[in-house]
């Protein structure tokens, strides 16, 4: 492949793991794989808080031809950058939750300063022909800060979460600055066409850019930026193997023993309001109301490891979910049956694969999600001869690929209840057909392919090199006499 000799430099908030001890998710697997093959550098936060913060010494871990390099953050940097702007402003906004997004100038400033600090610390580690690939909503400004530092090499950005419609984005007080900074990357990647379109619409409506051919944007000052959808995948083979491991089998057997022949429904999500867990519980309650014959015949296990507990909306969610599960159990439980079980402690990935495999139904019903890897993991973990049914939100990025799932509106308890009922009685033949179609896609668009597709585009000769900035600038500003 062209350009395989360029060193890959990945930047993301958390780095690693490079070796898969059953902990890595889709993102880490895809990137670790590319880093191992090309050699390179993975730069990010160490996970530690220190007084020196982003000024701390760089920590290095070498793994063959790949180095993990990390710096700390200070208490105030973490508060303003991570809990503040990233998770109180950007996360809700980009997930269409303007109602709970909080904007304050201080954390916006800290976010930007942390992006600058990361760029300053990374700059001396870069070489001219590196491929620099920046990840996610923590680092919108990192590319433009690297440009400011004088970096002129290839810069790519991938947004793992949705990009909201332009009118909503415009509510962010610094939206113009932030999206303009995205245009300093050569390639900007999104999970779906929908996200890409929202981004391009913002650039056109708010920043006087032009949509050239559906895949590129010409900025007001004449630069060409590639903006495309690159849907992320999982390591499907690896996950299917996990599902057959001893640890998985142990967990599969445990779940089957507890369910004692009842239909087992599972949900697996970081505990996050975007995942629609509250609405899912309501849908399950509706099922028990609508179909009394299913009482005692079905049960629901929700795995929801706690995340970002320091942000109020997340702490409130835990209280709400535990209360709701308690109410439903209180309302319907019998001596030998508890309808809902919620587990806030995580499992290893092998154990998780076994839990998926023991389930007859998996509910992936986010209110909004960039992709949702759980949907793909569930498909990969199933026994193709007797697969479970996937219920998938129309608002998950994964819906664009997995349309053989039962597609639901997660806001409608009636819709969820109907889908659950249909899943519970779906004939084997239909389950197999739907699963085979989804499995083929999950095994075709893997984490590895996602990574290589993005890097091939980032590696291609840049439009900005073919049509230098000055050409467009002269045209735009009407100085044709200079030709
Ligand atoms: C962001 C975007 C996009 C869950 N519980 C346990 C556990 N998990 C793992 C799942 C899955 C991962 O966490 C969650 O991935 P998702 O894709 O569902 O969601 P986010 O964390 O919000 O990820 C998302 C993704 O980035 C990638 O681009 O798809 O849309 O929001 O892999 O299995 N893992 C373990 N124990 C658990 O209890 N080990």
PDB file of C-alpha atoms and ligand atoms in Angstrom, residues 22-27 91 95 136-137 158-162 191 232-234 239 267-272 274-275 303-305 308 343-352 355-356 364 368-375 377 396-398 450, ligand 1:
ATOM      1  CA  UNK A  22      -9.262  -8.963  26.598  1.00  0.00           C
ATOM      2  CA  UNK A  23      -9.633  -5.352  27.640  1.00  0.00           C
ATOM      3  CA  UNK A  24      -9.365  -3.472  24.358  1.00  0.00           C
ATOM      4  CA  UNK A  25     -12.408  -2.114  22.546  1.00  0.00           C
ATOM      5  CA  UNK A  26     -12.859  -1.628  18.800  1.00  0.00           C
ATOM      6  CA  UNK A  27     -10.958   1.626  18.695  1.00  0.00           C
ATOM      7  CA  UNK A  91     -20.899  15.552  24.731  1.00  0.00           C
ATOM      8  CA  UNK A  95     -25.714  14.068  21.157  1.00  0.00           C
ATOM      9  CA  UNK A 136     -12.544  12.560  19.103  1.00  0.00           C
ATOM     10  CA  UNK A 137     -14.256  15.484  20.749  1.00  0.00           C
ATOM     11  CA  UNK A 158     -11.983  11.299  13.429  1.00  0.00           C
ATOM     12  CA  UNK A 159     -15.089  12.113  15.454  1.00  0.00           C
ATOM     13  CA  UNK A 160     -16.369   9.026  17.279  1.00  0.00           C
ATOM     14  CA  UNK A 161     -19.598  10.636  18.418  1.00  0.00           C
ATOM     15  CA  UNK A 162     -22.381  12.279  16.357  1.00  0.00           C
ATOM     16  CA  UNK A 191     -19.225   7.702  11.665  1.00  0.00           C
ATOM     17  CA  UNK A 232     -15.963   2.101  12.641  1.00  0.00           C
ATOM     18  CA  UNK A 233     -15.979  -1.690  13.043  1.00  0.00           C
ATOM     19  CA  UNK A 234     -14.831  -4.277  15.584  1.00  0.00           C
ATOM     20  CA  UNK A 239     -14.594 -11.226  19.388  1.00  0.00           C
ATOM     21  CA  UNK A 267     -28.327  -4.464  27.495  1.00  0.00           C
ATOM     22  CA  UNK A 268     -24.645  -3.469  27.731  1.00  0.00           C
ATOM     23  CA  UNK A 269     -23.710   0.199  27.948  1.00  0.00           C
ATOM     24  CA  UNK A 270     -21.478   2.602  29.754  1.00  0.00           C
ATOM     25  CA  UNK A 271     -23.889   4.260  32.135  1.00  0.00           C
ATOM     26  CA  UNK A 272     -24.649   7.286  29.990  1.00  0.00           C
ATOM     27  CA  UNK A 274     -27.245   9.036  25.577  1.00  0.00           C
ATOM     28  CA  UNK A 275     -27.659   5.251  25.678  1.00  0.00           C
ATOM     29  CA  UNK A 303     -24.747  -4.298  32.371  1.00  0.00           C
ATOM     30  CA  UNK A 304     -23.987  -0.623  32.943  1.00  0.00           C
ATOM     31  CA  UNK A 305     -20.506   0.136  34.263  1.00  0.00           C
ATOM     32  CA  UNK A 308     -17.927   9.991  34.456  1.00  0.00           C
ATOM     33  CA  UNK A 343     -24.986  -4.564  37.259  1.00  0.00           C
ATOM     34  CA  UNK A 344     -22.790  -1.501  37.584  1.00  0.00           C
ATOM     35  CA  UNK A 345     -19.501  -3.404  37.772  1.00  0.00           C
ATOM     36  CA  UNK A 346     -17.889  -4.136  34.436  1.00  0.00           C
ATOM     37  CA  UNK A 347     -16.897  -7.533  33.056  1.00  0.00           C
ATOM     38  CA  UNK A 348     -13.842  -8.613  31.060  1.00  0.00           C
ATOM     39  CA  UNK A 349     -14.399  -8.713  27.315  1.00  0.00           C
ATOM     40  CA  UNK A 350     -14.403 -12.512  27.284  1.00  0.00           C
ATOM     41  CA  UNK A 351     -17.020 -12.631  30.035  1.00  0.00           C
ATOM     42  CA  UNK A 352     -19.067 -10.072  28.128  1.00  0.00           C
ATOM     43  CA  UNK A 355     -23.146 -12.962  28.321  1.00  0.00           C
ATOM     44  CA  UNK A 356     -24.057 -11.846  24.782  1.00  0.00           C
ATOM     45  CA  UNK A 364     -29.212  -1.444  21.803  1.00  0.00           C
ATOM     46  CA  UNK A 368     -28.268   9.051  19.842  1.00  0.00           C
ATOM     47  CA  UNK A 369     -24.964   7.250  19.259  1.00  0.00           C
ATOM     48  CA  UNK A 370     -21.995   7.769  16.940  1.00  0.00           C
ATOM     49  CA  UNK A 371     -21.849   4.081  16.012  1.00  0.00           C
ATOM     50  CA  UNK A 372     -22.411   1.697  18.967  1.00  0.00           C
ATOM     51  CA  UNK A 373     -20.012  -1.212  19.044  1.00  0.00           C
ATOM     52  CA  UNK A 374     -22.180  -3.277  21.391  1.00  0.00           C
ATOM     53  CA  UNK A 375     -24.552  -3.956  18.473  1.00  0.00           C
ATOM     54  CA  UNK A 377     -20.196  -7.332  19.318  1.00  0.00           C
ATOM     55  CA  UNK A 396     -27.545   4.657  16.477  1.00  0.00           C
ATOM     56  CA  UNK A 397     -24.914   5.082  13.767  1.00  0.00           C
ATOM     57  CA  UNK A 398     -24.857   1.260  13.501  1.00  0.00           C
ATOM     58  CA  UNK A 450     -11.781   1.131   9.159  1.00  0.00           C
TER      59      UNK A 450
HETATM   60  C1  LIG B   1     -17.823   5.960  21.544  1.00  0.00           C
HETATM   61  C2  LIG B   1     -19.101   6.399  20.818  1.00  0.00           C
HETATM   62  C3  LIG B   1     -18.690   4.619  19.109  1.00  0.00           C
HETATM   63  C4  LIG B   1     -19.384  -1.985  27.980  1.00  0.00           C
HETATM   64  N1  LIG B   1     -19.536  -2.554  29.182  1.00  0.00           N
HETATM   65  C5  LIG B   1     -18.406  -3.237  29.414  1.00  0.00           C
HETATM   66  C6  LIG B   1     -17.551  -3.076  28.336  1.00  0.00           C
HETATM   67  N2  LIG B   1     -18.185  -2.293  27.466  1.00  0.00           N
HETATM   68  C7  LIG B   1     -17.628  -1.945  26.152  1.00  0.00           C
HETATM   69  C8  LIG B   1     -18.493  -2.502  25.046  1.00  0.00           C
HETATM   70  C9  LIG B   1     -18.044  -1.656  23.862  1.00  0.00           C
HETATM   71  C10 LIG B   1     -17.656  -0.336  24.534  1.00  0.00           C
HETATM   72  O1  LIG B   1     -17.573  -0.573  25.935  1.00  0.00           O
HETATM   73  C11 LIG B   1     -18.716   0.714  24.329  1.00  0.00           C
HETATM   74  O2  LIG B   1     -18.627   1.126  22.997  1.00  0.00           O
HETATM   75  P1  LIG B   1     -19.823   1.901  22.315  1.00  0.00           P
HETATM   76  O3  LIG B   1     -19.520   1.999  20.883  1.00  0.00           O
HETATM   77  O4  LIG B   1     -21.082   1.146  22.581  1.00  0.00           O
HETATM   78  O5  LIG B   1     -19.937   3.306  23.047  1.00  0.00           O
HETATM   79  P2  LIG B   1     -18.968   4.484  23.649  1.00  0.00           P
HETATM   80  O6  LIG B   1     -18.168   4.025  24.804  1.00  0.00           O
HETATM   81  O7  LIG B   1     -19.909   5.605  23.945  1.00  0.00           O
HETATM   82  O8  LIG B   1     -17.980   4.854  22.437  1.00  0.00           O
HETATM   83  C12 LIG B   1     -19.719   5.221  20.070  1.00  0.00           C
HETATM   84  C13 LIG B   1     -17.381   4.335  19.828  1.00  0.00           C
HETATM   85  O9  LIG B   1     -16.898   5.483  20.521  1.00  0.00           O
HETATM   86  C14 LIG B   1     -16.289   3.885  18.849  1.00  0.00           C
HETATM   87  O10 LIG B   1     -16.096   4.807  17.833  1.00  0.00           O
HETATM   88  O11 LIG B   1     -19.215   3.413  18.592  1.00  0.00           O
HETATM   89  O12 LIG B   1     -20.851   5.655  19.335  1.00  0.00           O
HETATM   90  O13 LIG B   1     -20.050   6.948  21.742  1.00  0.00           O
HETATM   91  O14 LIG B   1     -16.909  -2.189  23.244  1.00  0.00           O
HETATM   92  O15 LIG B   1     -18.254  -3.866  24.910  1.00  0.00           O
HETATM   93  N3  LIG B   1     -16.324  -3.640  28.236  1.00  0.00           N
HETATM   94  C15 LIG B   1     -15.938  -4.421  29.280  1.00  0.00           C
HETATM   95  N4  LIG B   1     -16.719  -4.618  30.373  1.00  0.00           N
HETATM   96  C16 LIG B   1     -17.952  -4.061  30.486  1.00  0.00           C
HETATM   97  O16 LIG B   1     -18.663  -4.272  31.469  1.00  0.00           O
HETATM   98  N5  LIG B   1     -14.720  -4.997  29.225  1.00  0.00           N
END
